Amino acid sequence: MTTQLISLITGANKGIGFEVARQLATLGHSIIIGARDEASGRQAAEKLRSNGHRAVHALIDVTDRVTADAAAKQIDIQFGRLDVLINNAGISIDARTVPSKLGLDILRRTFETNAFGAVTMIQSMLPLLLRSEGARIVNVSSGLGSLTQNCDPEYEFAAVKLLAYNSSKTALNAFTIQFSHELRNTNIKVNSADPGFTATDLNGHRGTRTVEQAAKVIVHLATLPASGPSGGFFDENGPIAW
Ligand code: NAP
C-alpha cells in the first residue's frame, strides 16, 4: 500500500474544489477528482498530472448513492484506503427569493447536494477512511450557515438571508458535530470550513476572495496533526461560532 496520502475532493472539476485538489497535490497527496461531469473531471485530473502530480478522476454525483459507492469500489481497487475526504460539492440556487416565496423544490435540491450529499459521501467512504492511519473529513460549509452570524445584524453578510443555501449549510454543520461524535474514538477527524466569499461560478464571480485564499482553511483542516481538533467550525483565522 502506498505511503502517499490519498485525498478525494467532491466537486473538484473547478472553483474552490479544484484549488484544494491542486494545493493538496502540491503537498504530495494522490488526488481523486470527484466530479459529476465525466469530461470536466477527466480534464481537471489531466491538468494536475501535466504539472507532475498524481491524480485520477472518479465520477461522483453526491446526490446519487450509486455513484458514491461505485467510486468507493474504484478507490478500494486503486488505492486500498482513503486519507482525506473533502465534501466540497455545493450549489446556491435560491436566486434571492424570500423564504415565503421559495419553492420547496429549490429547498429540497439544495439540501440533497449541500447537506445530504455529504452524509452520502461519508457513509460510502467510511470503510476506506477507517483504513487510514489518520483520516480527515472536511465539510465545506459557509459563514452563511452560522446561526450566530445569521442572528447578528452587524454580520458583514447579514442581508444575505438565503433560505435554502444558508439552512443547508447549518444542517451540514450539524452533521459535522454528529459524525465527529460517532468517530471520536477513531483516527478520523471531522470539521467544517468556511472558505469566505470567493470569486467562483457559484456567485457569478462576485466574491471578493481568491480560490487560493479560500482553499487555505480547507487544506489546513485536511492536514491536521493527530493533536488537532475535531467537531469544530473554522475559517482561516480559527474557530467561528456555529
Ligand atoms: P463552483 O465553482 O460552482 O463549484 C461547485 C462544484 O460543486 C462544481 O464542481 C459542481 O460541479 C459541484 N457540484 C454541484 N452539485 C454537485 C453534485 N450533485 N455532485 C457533484 N458535484 C456537484 O462553486 P465554489 O464556490 O467553488 O463552491 C465550492 C464549495 O464552497 C461549495 O460547497 C460552496 O457552497 C462553498 N462555499 C463557497 C463560497 C463562495 O463564496 N464561492 C463561500 C462559502 C462556501 P459542476 O461543475 O458539474 O456543476
Tab-separated table of C-alpha atoms and ligand atoms in Angstrom:
chain	number	residue	atom	x	y	z
A	1	MET	CA	0.000	0.000	0.000
A	2	THR	CA	1.312	3.481	-0.910
A	3	THR	CA	2.604	5.793	1.831
A	4	GLN	CA	1.445	8.789	-0.191
A	5	LEU	CA	-1.728	10.300	1.299
A	6	ILE	CA	-4.875	9.740	-0.766
A	7	SER	CA	-7.363	12.620	-0.987
A	8	LEU	CA	-10.829	12.744	-2.537
A	9	ILE	CA	-12.445	16.112	-3.217
A	10	THR	CA	-16.046	16.278	-4.456
A	11	GLY	CA	-16.941	18.961	-6.985
A	12	ALA	CA	-13.238	19.289	-7.785
A	13	ASN	CA	-13.533	19.951	-11.503
A	14	LYS	CA	-13.498	23.715	-10.874
A	15	GLY	CA	-13.652	26.528	-8.331
A	16	ILE	CA	-12.546	26.082	-4.735
A	17	GLY	CA	-12.582	22.273	-5.066
A	18	PHE	CA	-10.042	22.247	-7.877
A	19	GLU	CA	-7.785	24.668	-6.000
A	20	VAL	CA	-7.940	22.471	-2.878
A	21	ALA	CA	-7.003	19.495	-5.079
A	22	ARG	CA	-4.104	21.462	-6.559
A	23	GLN	CA	-2.796	22.543	-3.142
A	24	LEU	CA	-3.061	19.023	-1.669
A	25	ALA	CA	-1.327	17.632	-4.783
A	26	THR	CA	1.468	20.158	-4.257
A	27	LEU	CA	1.826	18.790	-0.711
A	28	GLY	CA	2.371	15.348	-2.261
A	29	HIS	CA	-1.092	13.808	-1.943
A	30	SER	CA	-2.503	11.485	-4.602
A	31	ILE	CA	-5.682	13.195	-5.753
A	32	ILE	CA	-9.047	11.784	-6.693
A	33	ILE	CA	-11.034	14.445	-8.513
A	34	GLY	CA	-14.700	13.797	-7.709
A	35	ALA	CA	-16.874	15.270	-10.456
A	36	ARG	CA	-20.360	14.539	-11.731
A	37	ASP	CA	-19.336	15.522	-15.259
A	38	GLU	CA	-17.039	12.944	-16.857
A	39	ALA	CA	-15.305	15.307	-19.306
A	40	SER	CA	-14.510	18.162	-16.914
A	41	GLY	CA	-13.480	15.705	-14.183
A	42	ARG	CA	-11.029	13.992	-16.532
A	43	GLN	CA	-9.718	17.355	-17.710
A	44	ALA	CA	-9.094	18.516	-14.130
A	45	ALA	CA	-7.192	15.310	-13.282
A	46	GLU	CA	-5.201	15.649	-16.508
A	47	LYS	CA	-4.316	19.254	-15.616
A	48	LEU	CA	-2.832	18.096	-12.303
A	49	ARG	CA	-0.961	15.215	-13.971
A	50	SER	CA	0.505	17.571	-16.586
A	51	ASN	CA	2.026	19.516	-13.672
A	52	GLY	CA	3.694	16.362	-12.354
A	53	HIS	CA	1.066	15.409	-9.752
A	54	ARG	CA	-0.712	12.096	-9.203
A	55	ALA	CA	-4.409	12.445	-9.977
A	56	VAL	CA	-7.331	10.348	-11.180
A	57	HIS	CA	-10.984	11.119	-11.750
A	58	ALA	CA	-13.989	9.452	-10.117
A	59	LEU	CA	-17.481	10.043	-11.452
A	60	ILE	CA	-19.468	11.201	-8.407
A	61	ASP	CA	-22.820	12.910	-8.226
A	62	VAL	CA	-23.197	13.426	-4.484
A	63	THR	CA	-26.982	13.166	-4.789
A	64	ASP	CA	-26.636	9.646	-6.192
A	65	ARG	CA	-25.533	6.962	-3.723
A	66	VAL	CA	-24.850	4.515	-6.559
A	67	THR	CA	-22.085	6.762	-7.940
A	68	ALA	CA	-20.618	7.266	-4.448
A	69	ASP	CA	-20.498	3.511	-3.821
A	70	ALA	CA	-19.003	2.889	-7.266
A	71	ALA	CA	-16.306	5.496	-6.519
A	72	ALA	CA	-15.572	3.771	-3.195
A	73	LYS	CA	-15.051	0.485	-5.081
A	74	GLN	CA	-12.768	2.224	-7.580
A	75	ILE	CA	-10.708	3.815	-4.759
A	76	ASP	CA	-10.507	0.479	-2.943
A	77	ILE	CA	-9.075	-1.173	-6.068
A	78	GLN	CA	-6.722	1.697	-6.980
A	79	PHE	CA	-5.514	2.737	-3.500
A	80	GLY	CA	-6.931	0.403	-0.829
A	81	ARG	CA	-7.792	3.246	1.557
A	82	LEU	CA	-8.690	6.951	1.787
A	83	ASP	CA	-6.939	9.533	3.999
A	84	VAL	CA	-8.826	12.735	3.210
A	85	LEU	CA	-12.437	13.337	2.167
A	86	ILE	CA	-13.377	16.912	1.266
A	87	ASN	CA	-17.144	17.389	0.937
A	88	ASN	CA	-16.906	20.424	-1.318
A	89	ALA	CA	-19.681	19.943	-3.904
A	90	GLY	CA	-22.312	22.621	-3.460
A	91	ILE	CA	-24.989	24.673	-5.163
A	92	SER	CA	-26.657	28.016	-4.488
A	93	ILE	CA	-29.973	28.339	-6.334
A	94	ASP	CA	-32.193	30.490	-4.077
A	95	ALA	CA	-31.909	33.427	-6.521
A	96	ARG	CA	-32.567	35.767	-3.578
A	97	THR	CA	-36.211	34.645	-3.325
A	98	VAL	CA	-37.692	35.467	0.113
A	99	PRO	CA	-38.446	32.434	2.329
A	100	SER	CA	-42.223	32.765	1.971
A	101	LYS	CA	-41.947	32.526	-1.830
A	102	LEU	CA	-39.208	29.905	-2.240
A	103	GLY	CA	-40.337	26.718	-3.956
A	104	LEU	CA	-39.872	23.574	-1.881
A	105	ASP	CA	-38.155	22.001	-4.891
A	106	ILE	CA	-35.321	24.545	-4.503
A	107	LEU	CA	-35.076	23.783	-0.793
A	108	ARG	CA	-35.047	20.011	-1.419
A	109	ARG	CA	-32.485	20.181	-4.261
A	110	THR	CA	-30.182	22.390	-2.199
A	111	PHE	CA	-30.342	20.076	0.816
A	112	GLU	CA	-29.822	16.999	-1.405
A	113	THR	CA	-26.479	18.413	-2.603
A	114	ASN	CA	-25.129	20.629	0.179
A	115	ALA	CA	-26.231	18.601	3.193
A	116	PHE	CA	-27.384	15.042	2.366
A	117	GLY	CA	-24.637	14.724	-0.268
A	118	ALA	CA	-22.015	14.971	2.467
A	119	VAL	CA	-23.744	12.254	4.505
A	120	THR	CA	-23.862	10.014	1.429
A	121	MET	CA	-20.149	10.540	0.819
A	122	ILE	CA	-19.142	9.887	4.430
A	123	GLN	CA	-21.247	6.721	4.587
A	124	SER	CA	-19.848	5.400	1.297
A	125	MET	CA	-16.212	6.251	2.107
A	126	LEU	CA	-16.160	5.323	5.809
A	127	PRO	CA	-14.762	1.780	5.388
A	128	LEU	CA	-11.861	3.241	3.353
A	129	LEU	CA	-11.306	6.123	5.799
A	130	LEU	CA	-11.166	3.681	8.722
A	131	ARG	CA	-8.186	2.000	6.999
A	132	SER	CA	-6.209	5.265	7.159
A	133	GLU	CA	-3.727	5.912	9.963
A	134	GLY	CA	-5.365	9.312	10.489
A	135	ALA	CA	-8.198	10.328	8.204
A	136	ARG	CA	-9.614	13.850	7.875
A	137	ILE	CA	-13.097	14.776	6.711
A	138	VAL	CA	-13.678	18.427	5.832
A	139	ASN	CA	-17.215	19.625	5.204
A	140	VAL	CA	-17.058	22.793	3.123
A	141	SER	CA	-19.641	24.937	4.850
A	142	SER	CA	-20.127	28.715	4.828
A	143	GLY	CA	-20.297	31.587	7.262
A	144	LEU	CA	-23.861	31.881	5.938
A	145	GLY	CA	-24.592	28.605	7.750
A	146	SER	CA	-23.674	30.066	11.134
A	147	LEU	CA	-26.843	30.635	13.176
A	148	THR	CA	-24.924	33.060	15.395
A	149	GLN	CA	-23.854	35.170	12.410
A	150	ASN	CA	-27.335	34.945	10.840
A	151	CYS	CA	-28.793	36.446	14.036
A	152	ASP	CA	-26.204	39.246	14.187
A	153	PRO	CA	-27.392	42.437	12.434
A	154	GLU	CA	-23.739	43.611	12.329
A	155	TYR	CA	-22.561	40.473	10.441
A	156	GLU	CA	-20.927	41.501	7.157
A	157	PHE	CA	-23.412	39.353	5.195
A	158	ALA	CA	-26.452	39.939	7.462
A	159	ALA	CA	-28.548	40.915	4.426
A	160	VAL	CA	-27.862	37.608	2.672
A	161	LYS	CA	-30.734	35.513	4.006
A	162	LEU	CA	-30.988	32.601	1.589
A	163	LEU	CA	-33.494	30.108	2.993
A	164	ALA	CA	-32.176	27.068	1.155
A	165	TYR	CA	-28.437	27.801	0.958
A	166	ASN	CA	-27.942	29.153	4.490
A	167	SER	CA	-30.020	26.460	6.194
A	168	SER	CA	-28.400	23.666	4.155
A	169	LYS	CA	-25.006	24.791	5.456
A	170	THR	CA	-26.408	24.956	9.004
A	171	ALA	CA	-27.536	21.347	8.546
A	172	LEU	CA	-24.100	20.418	7.209
A	173	ASN	CA	-22.551	21.915	10.355
A	174	ALA	CA	-24.927	19.824	12.466
A	175	PHE	CA	-23.769	16.722	10.573
A	176	THR	CA	-20.137	17.650	11.356
A	177	ILE	CA	-20.971	17.539	15.067
A	178	GLN	CA	-22.886	14.252	14.832
A	179	PHE	CA	-20.228	12.408	12.809
A	180	SER	CA	-17.322	13.766	14.862
A	181	HIS	CA	-19.067	12.416	17.966
A	182	GLU	CA	-19.625	8.989	16.450
A	183	LEU	CA	-15.993	8.854	15.280
A	184	ARG	CA	-14.435	10.386	18.418
A	185	ASN	CA	-12.605	7.175	19.337
A	186	THR	CA	-11.226	6.584	15.835
A	187	ASN	CA	-8.361	8.248	13.939
A	188	ILE	CA	-10.880	10.247	11.906
A	189	LYS	CA	-11.378	13.971	12.476
A	190	VAL	CA	-14.437	15.778	11.096
A	191	ASN	CA	-14.568	19.570	10.800
A	192	SER	CA	-16.481	22.296	8.971
A	193	ALA	CA	-14.690	25.005	6.981
A	194	ASP	CA	-15.803	28.474	5.931
A	195	PRO	CA	-13.773	29.467	2.851
A	196	GLY	CA	-15.182	33.027	2.764
A	197	PHE	CA	-16.833	34.993	-0.067
A	198	THR	CA	-14.848	33.798	-3.072
A	199	ALA	CA	-14.998	34.592	-6.777
A	200	THR	CA	-16.361	31.408	-8.417
A	201	ASP	CA	-19.203	30.343	-10.707
A	202	LEU	CA	-21.354	29.835	-7.574
A	203	ASN	CA	-21.799	33.605	-7.177
A	204	GLY	CA	-21.132	34.805	-10.731
A	205	HIS	CA	-17.577	35.655	-9.624
A	206	ARG	CA	-18.815	38.446	-7.349
A	207	GLY	CA	-16.822	37.025	-4.424
A	208	THR	CA	-14.001	39.215	-3.149
A	209	ARG	CA	-11.554	36.437	-2.238
A	210	THR	CA	-9.434	34.248	-4.483
A	211	VAL	CA	-9.724	30.468	-4.617
A	212	GLU	CA	-6.148	30.322	-3.287
A	213	GLN	CA	-7.284	32.174	-0.130
A	214	ALA	CA	-10.471	30.066	0.137
A	215	ALA	CA	-8.590	26.777	-0.075
A	216	LYS	CA	-6.260	27.652	2.801
A	217	VAL	CA	-8.566	26.716	5.710
A	218	ILE	CA	-9.794	23.582	3.906
A	219	VAL	CA	-6.246	22.347	3.277
A	220	HIS	CA	-5.340	23.206	6.871
A	221	LEU	CA	-8.203	21.062	8.220
A	222	ALA	CA	-7.363	18.271	5.740
A	223	THR	CA	-3.805	18.095	7.057
A	224	LEU	CA	-4.397	18.489	10.810
A	225	PRO	CA	-1.943	16.644	13.051
A	226	ALA	CA	-3.173	13.928	15.435
A	227	SER	CA	-3.356	16.571	18.183
A	228	GLY	CA	-5.704	18.757	16.091
A	229	PRO	CA	-9.371	19.441	16.800
A	230	SER	CA	-12.438	17.509	15.634
A	231	GLY	CA	-16.069	18.636	15.586
A	232	GLY	CA	-15.303	22.328	15.020
A	233	PHE	CA	-16.148	25.121	12.580
A	234	PHE	CA	-13.228	27.193	11.306
A	235	ASP	CA	-12.217	29.919	8.940
A	236	GLU	CA	-8.607	30.784	8.200
A	237	ASN	CA	-8.333	32.801	11.424
A	238	GLY	CA	-9.505	29.985	13.726
A	239	PRO	CA	-12.777	28.766	15.256
A	240	ILE	CA	-16.016	30.547	14.339
A	241	ALA	CA	-19.433	30.464	16.013
A	242	TRP	CA	-21.937	27.772	14.984
B	1	NAP	P1	-18.429	26.274	-8.003
B	1	NAP	O1	-17.261	26.815	-8.726
B	1	NAP	O2	-19.795	26.478	-8.556
B	1	NAP	O3	-18.155	24.733	-7.749
B	1	NAP	C1	-19.142	23.884	-7.234
B	1	NAP	C2	-18.739	22.475	-7.543
B	1	NAP	O4	-19.720	21.589	-6.984
B	1	NAP	C3	-18.694	22.188	-9.050
B	1	NAP	O5	-17.614	21.344	-9.324
B	1	NAP	C4	-20.011	21.465	-9.283
B	1	NAP	O6	-19.998	20.591	-10.398
B	1	NAP	C5	-20.080	20.663	-7.994
B	1	NAP	N1	-21.383	20.092	-7.764
B	1	NAP	C6	-22.591	20.682	-7.652
B	1	NAP	N2	-23.549	19.776	-7.467
B	1	NAP	C7	-22.944	18.556	-7.474
B	1	NAP	C8	-23.390	17.238	-7.336
B	1	NAP	N3	-24.687	16.944	-7.166
B	1	NAP	N4	-22.474	16.234	-7.374
B	1	NAP	C9	-21.167	16.501	-7.543
B	1	NAP	N5	-20.681	17.742	-7.715
B	1	NAP	C10	-21.564	18.748	-7.671
B	1	NAP	O7	-18.528	26.881	-6.529
B	1	NAP	P2	-17.438	27.057	-5.353
B	1	NAP	O8	-17.589	28.431	-4.869
B	1	NAP	O9	-16.112	26.549	-5.767
B	1	NAP	O10	-18.093	26.105	-4.241
B	1	NAP	C11	-17.405	25.065	-3.584
B	1	NAP	C12	-17.965	24.935	-2.181
B	1	NAP	O11	-17.629	26.111	-1.421
B	1	NAP	C13	-19.487	24.821	-2.121
B	1	NAP	O12	-19.859	23.876	-1.141
B	1	NAP	C14	-19.921	26.223	-1.676
B	1	NAP	O13	-21.165	26.210	-1.022
B	1	NAP	C15	-18.780	26.570	-0.742
B	1	NAP	N6	-18.649	27.994	-0.470
B	1	NAP	C16	-18.414	28.869	-1.483
B	1	NAP	C17	-18.300	30.227	-1.199
B	1	NAP	C18	-18.044	31.230	-2.287
B	1	NAP	O14	-18.123	32.457	-1.993
B	1	NAP	N7	-17.724	30.827	-3.521
B	1	NAP	C19	-18.417	30.680	0.123
B	1	NAP	C20	-18.654	29.769	1.128
B	1	NAP	C21	-18.767	28.420	0.827
B	1	NAP	P3	-20.471	21.082	-11.875
B	1	NAP	O15	-19.297	21.781	-12.484
B	1	NAP	O16	-20.819	19.790	-12.550
B	1	NAP	O17	-21.645	21.999	-11.677
